[in-house]
Short mmCIF file of C-alpha atoms and ligand atoms in Angstrom, two decimals:
data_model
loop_
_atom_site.label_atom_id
_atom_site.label_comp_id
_atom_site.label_asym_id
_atom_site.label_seq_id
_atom_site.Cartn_x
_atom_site.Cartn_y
_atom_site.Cartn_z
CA UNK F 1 0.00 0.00 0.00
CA UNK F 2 2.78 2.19 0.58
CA UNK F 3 5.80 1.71 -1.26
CA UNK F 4 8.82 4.24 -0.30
CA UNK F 5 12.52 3.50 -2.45
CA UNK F 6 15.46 5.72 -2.08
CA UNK F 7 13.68 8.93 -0.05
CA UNK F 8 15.98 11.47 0.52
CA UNK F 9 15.16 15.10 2.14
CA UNK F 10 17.64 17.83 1.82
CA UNK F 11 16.72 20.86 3.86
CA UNK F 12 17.79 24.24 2.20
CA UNK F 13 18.50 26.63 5.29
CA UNK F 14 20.55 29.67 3.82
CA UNK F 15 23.65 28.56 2.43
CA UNK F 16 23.67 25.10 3.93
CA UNK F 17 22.38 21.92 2.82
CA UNK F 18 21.32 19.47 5.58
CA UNK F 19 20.80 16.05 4.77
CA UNK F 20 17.89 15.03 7.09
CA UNK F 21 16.92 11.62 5.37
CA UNK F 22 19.86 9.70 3.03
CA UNK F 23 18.50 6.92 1.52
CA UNK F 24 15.24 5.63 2.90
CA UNK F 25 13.13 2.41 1.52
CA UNK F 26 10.00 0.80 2.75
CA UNK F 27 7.22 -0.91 2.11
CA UNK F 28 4.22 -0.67 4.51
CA UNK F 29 0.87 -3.30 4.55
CA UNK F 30 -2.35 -2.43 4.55
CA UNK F 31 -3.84 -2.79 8.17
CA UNK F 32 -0.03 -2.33 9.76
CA UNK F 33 0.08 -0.58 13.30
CA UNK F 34 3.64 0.27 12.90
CA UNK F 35 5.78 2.38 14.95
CA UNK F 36 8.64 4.82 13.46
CA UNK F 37 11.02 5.54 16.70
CA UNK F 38 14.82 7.63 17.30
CA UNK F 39 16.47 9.51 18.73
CA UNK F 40 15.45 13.45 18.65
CA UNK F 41 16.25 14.76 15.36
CA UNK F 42 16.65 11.24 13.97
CA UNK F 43 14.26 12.20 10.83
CA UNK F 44 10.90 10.46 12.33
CA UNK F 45 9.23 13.79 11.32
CA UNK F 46 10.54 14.42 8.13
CA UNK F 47 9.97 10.57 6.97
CA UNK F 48 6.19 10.64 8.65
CA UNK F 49 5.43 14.35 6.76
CA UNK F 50 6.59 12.54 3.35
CA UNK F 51 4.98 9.39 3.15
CA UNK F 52 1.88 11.15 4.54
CA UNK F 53 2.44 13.80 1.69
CA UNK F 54 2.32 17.10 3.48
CA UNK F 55 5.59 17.63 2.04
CA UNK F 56 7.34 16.19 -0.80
CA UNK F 57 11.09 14.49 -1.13
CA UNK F 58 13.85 15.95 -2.43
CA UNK F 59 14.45 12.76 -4.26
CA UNK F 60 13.13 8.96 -4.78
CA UNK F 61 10.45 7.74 -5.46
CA UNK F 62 6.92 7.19 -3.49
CA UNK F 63 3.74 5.33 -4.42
CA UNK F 64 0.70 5.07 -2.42
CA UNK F 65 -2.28 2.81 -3.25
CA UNK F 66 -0.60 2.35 -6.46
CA UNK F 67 -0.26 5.85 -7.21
CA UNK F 68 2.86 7.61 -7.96
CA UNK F 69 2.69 10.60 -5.52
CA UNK F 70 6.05 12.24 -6.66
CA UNK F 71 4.75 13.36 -10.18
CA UNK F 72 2.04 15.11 -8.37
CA UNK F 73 1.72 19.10 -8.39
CA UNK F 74 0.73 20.76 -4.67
CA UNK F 75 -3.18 20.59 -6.05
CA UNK F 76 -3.18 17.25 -7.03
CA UNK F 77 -1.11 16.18 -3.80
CA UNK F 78 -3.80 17.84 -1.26
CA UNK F 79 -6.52 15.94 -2.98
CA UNK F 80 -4.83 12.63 -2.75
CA UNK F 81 -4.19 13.40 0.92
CA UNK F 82 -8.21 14.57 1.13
CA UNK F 83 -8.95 10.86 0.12
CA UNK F 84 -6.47 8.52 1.50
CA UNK F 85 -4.90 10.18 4.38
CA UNK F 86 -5.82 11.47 8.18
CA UNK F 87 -3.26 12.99 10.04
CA UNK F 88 -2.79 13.17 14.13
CA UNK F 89 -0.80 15.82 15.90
CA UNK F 90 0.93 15.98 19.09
CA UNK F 91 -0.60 19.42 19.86
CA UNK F 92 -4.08 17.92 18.25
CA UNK F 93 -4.01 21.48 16.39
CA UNK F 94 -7.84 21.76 16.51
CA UNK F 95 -9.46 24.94 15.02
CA UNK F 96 -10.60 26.80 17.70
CA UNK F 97 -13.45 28.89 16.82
CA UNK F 98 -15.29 25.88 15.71
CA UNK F 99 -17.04 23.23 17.96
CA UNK F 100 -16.25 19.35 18.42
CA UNK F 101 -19.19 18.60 16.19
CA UNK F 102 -17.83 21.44 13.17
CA UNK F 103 -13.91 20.40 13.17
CA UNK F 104 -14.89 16.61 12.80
CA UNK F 105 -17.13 18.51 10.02
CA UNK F 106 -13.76 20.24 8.47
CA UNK F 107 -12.41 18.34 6.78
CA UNK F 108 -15.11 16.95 4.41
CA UNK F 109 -15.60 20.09 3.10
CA UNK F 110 -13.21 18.68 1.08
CA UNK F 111 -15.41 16.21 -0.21
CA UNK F 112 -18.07 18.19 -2.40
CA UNK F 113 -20.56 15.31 -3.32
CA UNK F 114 -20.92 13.72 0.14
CA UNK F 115 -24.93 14.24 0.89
CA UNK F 116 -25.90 16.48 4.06
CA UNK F 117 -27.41 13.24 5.93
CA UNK F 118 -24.32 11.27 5.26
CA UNK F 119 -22.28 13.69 6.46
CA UNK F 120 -24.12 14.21 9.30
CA UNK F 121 -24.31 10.43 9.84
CA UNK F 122 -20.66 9.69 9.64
CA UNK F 123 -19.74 12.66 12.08
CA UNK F 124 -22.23 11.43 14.65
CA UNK F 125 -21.40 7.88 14.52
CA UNK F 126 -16.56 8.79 15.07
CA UNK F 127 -18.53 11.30 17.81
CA UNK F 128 -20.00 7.69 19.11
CA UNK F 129 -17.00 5.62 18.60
CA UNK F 130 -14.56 8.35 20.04
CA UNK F 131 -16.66 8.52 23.12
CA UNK F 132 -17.37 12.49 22.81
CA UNK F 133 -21.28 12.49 21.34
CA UNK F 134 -22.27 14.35 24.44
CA UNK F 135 -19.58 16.89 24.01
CA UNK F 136 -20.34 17.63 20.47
CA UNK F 137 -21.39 21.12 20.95
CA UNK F 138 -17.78 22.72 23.22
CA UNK F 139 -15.43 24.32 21.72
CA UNK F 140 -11.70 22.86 22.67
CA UNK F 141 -10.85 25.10 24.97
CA UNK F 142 -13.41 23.44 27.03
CA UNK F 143 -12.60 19.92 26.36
CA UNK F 144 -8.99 18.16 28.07
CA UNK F 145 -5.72 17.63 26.20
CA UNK F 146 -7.37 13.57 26.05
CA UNK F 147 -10.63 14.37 24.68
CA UNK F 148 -9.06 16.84 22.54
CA UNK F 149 -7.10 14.27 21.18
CA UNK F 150 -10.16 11.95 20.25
CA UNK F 151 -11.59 15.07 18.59
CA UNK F 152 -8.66 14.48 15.96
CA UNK F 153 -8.65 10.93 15.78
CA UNK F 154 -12.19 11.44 15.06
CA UNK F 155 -11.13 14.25 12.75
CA UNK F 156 -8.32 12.56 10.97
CA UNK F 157 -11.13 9.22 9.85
CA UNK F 158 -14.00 11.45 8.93
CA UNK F 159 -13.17 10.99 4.99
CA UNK F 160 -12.26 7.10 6.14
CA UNK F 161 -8.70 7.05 4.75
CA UNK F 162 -6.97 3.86 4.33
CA UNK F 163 -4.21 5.39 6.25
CA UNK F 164 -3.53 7.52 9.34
CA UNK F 165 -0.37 8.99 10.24
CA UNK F 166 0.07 10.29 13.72
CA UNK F 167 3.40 12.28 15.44
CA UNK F 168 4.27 11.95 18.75
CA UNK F 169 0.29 11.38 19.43
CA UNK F 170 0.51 11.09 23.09
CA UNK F 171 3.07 13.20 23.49
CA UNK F 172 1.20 16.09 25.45
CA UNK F 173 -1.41 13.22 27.43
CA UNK F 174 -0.48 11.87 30.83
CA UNK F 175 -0.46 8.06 31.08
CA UNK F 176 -3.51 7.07 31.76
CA UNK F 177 -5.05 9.31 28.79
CA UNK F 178 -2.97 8.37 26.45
CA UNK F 179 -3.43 4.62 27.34
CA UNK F 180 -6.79 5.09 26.68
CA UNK F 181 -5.97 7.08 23.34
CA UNK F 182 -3.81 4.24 21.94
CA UNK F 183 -6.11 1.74 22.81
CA UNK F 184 -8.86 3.79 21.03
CA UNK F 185 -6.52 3.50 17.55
CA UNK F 186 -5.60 -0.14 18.23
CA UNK F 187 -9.40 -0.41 18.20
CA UNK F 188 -9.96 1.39 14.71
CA UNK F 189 -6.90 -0.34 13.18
CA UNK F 190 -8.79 -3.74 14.05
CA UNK F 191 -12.33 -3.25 13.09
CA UNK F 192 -11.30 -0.66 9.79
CA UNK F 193 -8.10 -2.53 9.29
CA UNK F 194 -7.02 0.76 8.81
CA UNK F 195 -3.36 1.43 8.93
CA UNK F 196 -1.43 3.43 11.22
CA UNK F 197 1.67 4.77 11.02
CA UNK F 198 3.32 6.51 14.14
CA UNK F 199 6.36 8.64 14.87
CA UNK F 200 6.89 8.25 18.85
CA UNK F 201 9.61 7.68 21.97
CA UNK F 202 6.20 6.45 23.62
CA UNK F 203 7.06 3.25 25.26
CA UNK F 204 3.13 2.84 25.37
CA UNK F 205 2.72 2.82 22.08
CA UNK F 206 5.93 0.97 21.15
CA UNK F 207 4.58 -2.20 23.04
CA UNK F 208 1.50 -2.33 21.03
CA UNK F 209 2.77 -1.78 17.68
CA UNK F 210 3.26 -4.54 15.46
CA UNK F 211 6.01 -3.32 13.70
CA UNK F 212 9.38 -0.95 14.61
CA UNK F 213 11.37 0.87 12.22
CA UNK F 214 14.34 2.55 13.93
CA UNK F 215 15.89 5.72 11.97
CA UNK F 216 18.95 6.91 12.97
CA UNK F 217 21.20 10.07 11.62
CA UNK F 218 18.41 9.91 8.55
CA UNK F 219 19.13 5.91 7.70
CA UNK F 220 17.17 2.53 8.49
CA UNK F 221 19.45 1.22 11.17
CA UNK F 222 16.74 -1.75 12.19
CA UNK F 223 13.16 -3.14 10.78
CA UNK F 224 11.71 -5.53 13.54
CA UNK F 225 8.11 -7.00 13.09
CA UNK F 226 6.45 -7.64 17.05
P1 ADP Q 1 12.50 13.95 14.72
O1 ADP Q 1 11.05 14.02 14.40
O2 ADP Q 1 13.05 12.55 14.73
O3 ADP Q 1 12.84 14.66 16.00
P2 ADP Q 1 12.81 15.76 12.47
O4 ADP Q 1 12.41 15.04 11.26
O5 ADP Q 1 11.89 16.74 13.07
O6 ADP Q 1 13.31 14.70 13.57
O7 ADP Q 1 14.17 16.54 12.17
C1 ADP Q 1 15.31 15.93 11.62
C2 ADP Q 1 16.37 16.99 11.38
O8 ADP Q 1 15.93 17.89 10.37
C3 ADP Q 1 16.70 17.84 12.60
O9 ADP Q 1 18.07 18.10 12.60
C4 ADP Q 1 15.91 19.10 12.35
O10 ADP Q 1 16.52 20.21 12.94
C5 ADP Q 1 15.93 19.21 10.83
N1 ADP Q 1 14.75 19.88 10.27
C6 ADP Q 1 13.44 19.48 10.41
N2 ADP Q 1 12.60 20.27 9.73
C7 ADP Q 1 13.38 21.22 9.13
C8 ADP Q 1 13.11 22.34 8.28
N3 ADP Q 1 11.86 22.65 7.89
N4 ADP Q 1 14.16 23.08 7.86
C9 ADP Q 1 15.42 22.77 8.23
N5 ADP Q 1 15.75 21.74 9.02
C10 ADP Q 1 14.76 20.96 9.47
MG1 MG Q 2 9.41 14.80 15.41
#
């Protein structure tokens, strides 16, 4: 479903080049719970933004669902995302001047020809599953850094990609939260069979993954299946 081959990122910053990712291959299953981890400034970032195509590398090559994603202009690449991709944040970067209910909306804006009851339907039902129907109508300065968090896992399915991406997800949650927050995705990846793709220290999430990928200095230094 994802097939990455000889990704490299060179960040332009003034008159130096830095090398952030040197020559980086994978191929990632459908349904995978899989686990990118490093040391700080190891690259998990940079590789996660790429293959999740929010930005592009400087070379290689990088299909998704059989689609060749580095021929694609900036247009083109935001409407691939639209369809295939959700993305979680460590700061859960909610919009906050909308409500629960209108930034699980947000994003299918995107998505023209989806019917109002459908829309409606799907929102209500990731409200359901996320465990936050009865907070629908707060805005997320009212909500906690957890439920927050479910707002954008709910956020990030809402067009039902085949593949969510999420950095350092639990990052801001204390333990027990973000337990409950990993065990919420774990859920999703097994009834969806939706992927998921995380870039984390978080030995909570490292124990559940099924998959590890360790970068280090912008290289592959181990690929371990759990
Ligand atoms: P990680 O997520 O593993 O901490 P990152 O992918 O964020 O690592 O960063 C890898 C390296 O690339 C770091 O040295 C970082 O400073 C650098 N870097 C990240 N983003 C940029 C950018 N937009 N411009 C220049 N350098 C960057
Ligand atoms: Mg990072």
């Amino acid at each position: 479903m994802i097939k990455a081959k000889n990704l490299k990122k060179v960040y332009k910053t003034g008159e130096l080049d830095l090398e952030v990712i040197k020559d980086f291959s994978l191929n990632i299953e459908k349904g995978e719970f899989i686990s990118l981890i490093g040391p700080s400034g190891s690259g998990k970032s940079t590789v996660l933004n790429m293959l999740g195509c929010l930005d592009t590398p400087t070379s290689g090559n990088l299909e998704i669902n059989n689609k060749n994603i580095t021929t694609l202009n900036k247009t083109q690449l935001a409407n691939f995302r639209g369809e295939h991709i959700g993305f979680i944040f460590q700061s859960f970067n909610l919009i906050p001047v909308l409500s629960v209910y209108e930034n699980i909306e947000y994003p299918l804006i995107m998505i023209q020809n989806l019917p109002q009851d459908e829309r409606k339907k799907r929102i209500l039902r990731l409200l359901e599953e996320v465990g936050m129907l009865d907070q629908k109508d707060k805005f997320p300065e009212q909500i906690s850094g957890g439920q927050k968090q479910r707002v954008a896992i709910a956020r990030a399915l809402v067009t039902n990609p085949q593949i969510v991406f999420a950095d350092e997800p639990t990052a801001n949650l204390d333990s027990k939260t973000a337990n409950q927050v990993i065990d919420l995705m774990k859920k999703i990846q097994k009834e969806h069979n939706t992927t998921f793709i995380f870039a984390t220290h978080d030995e909570k999430i490292v124990s559940k993954v099924n998959r590890l990928i360790t970068l280090e200095d912008g290289n592959i230094m181990e690929d371990r299946r759990a």
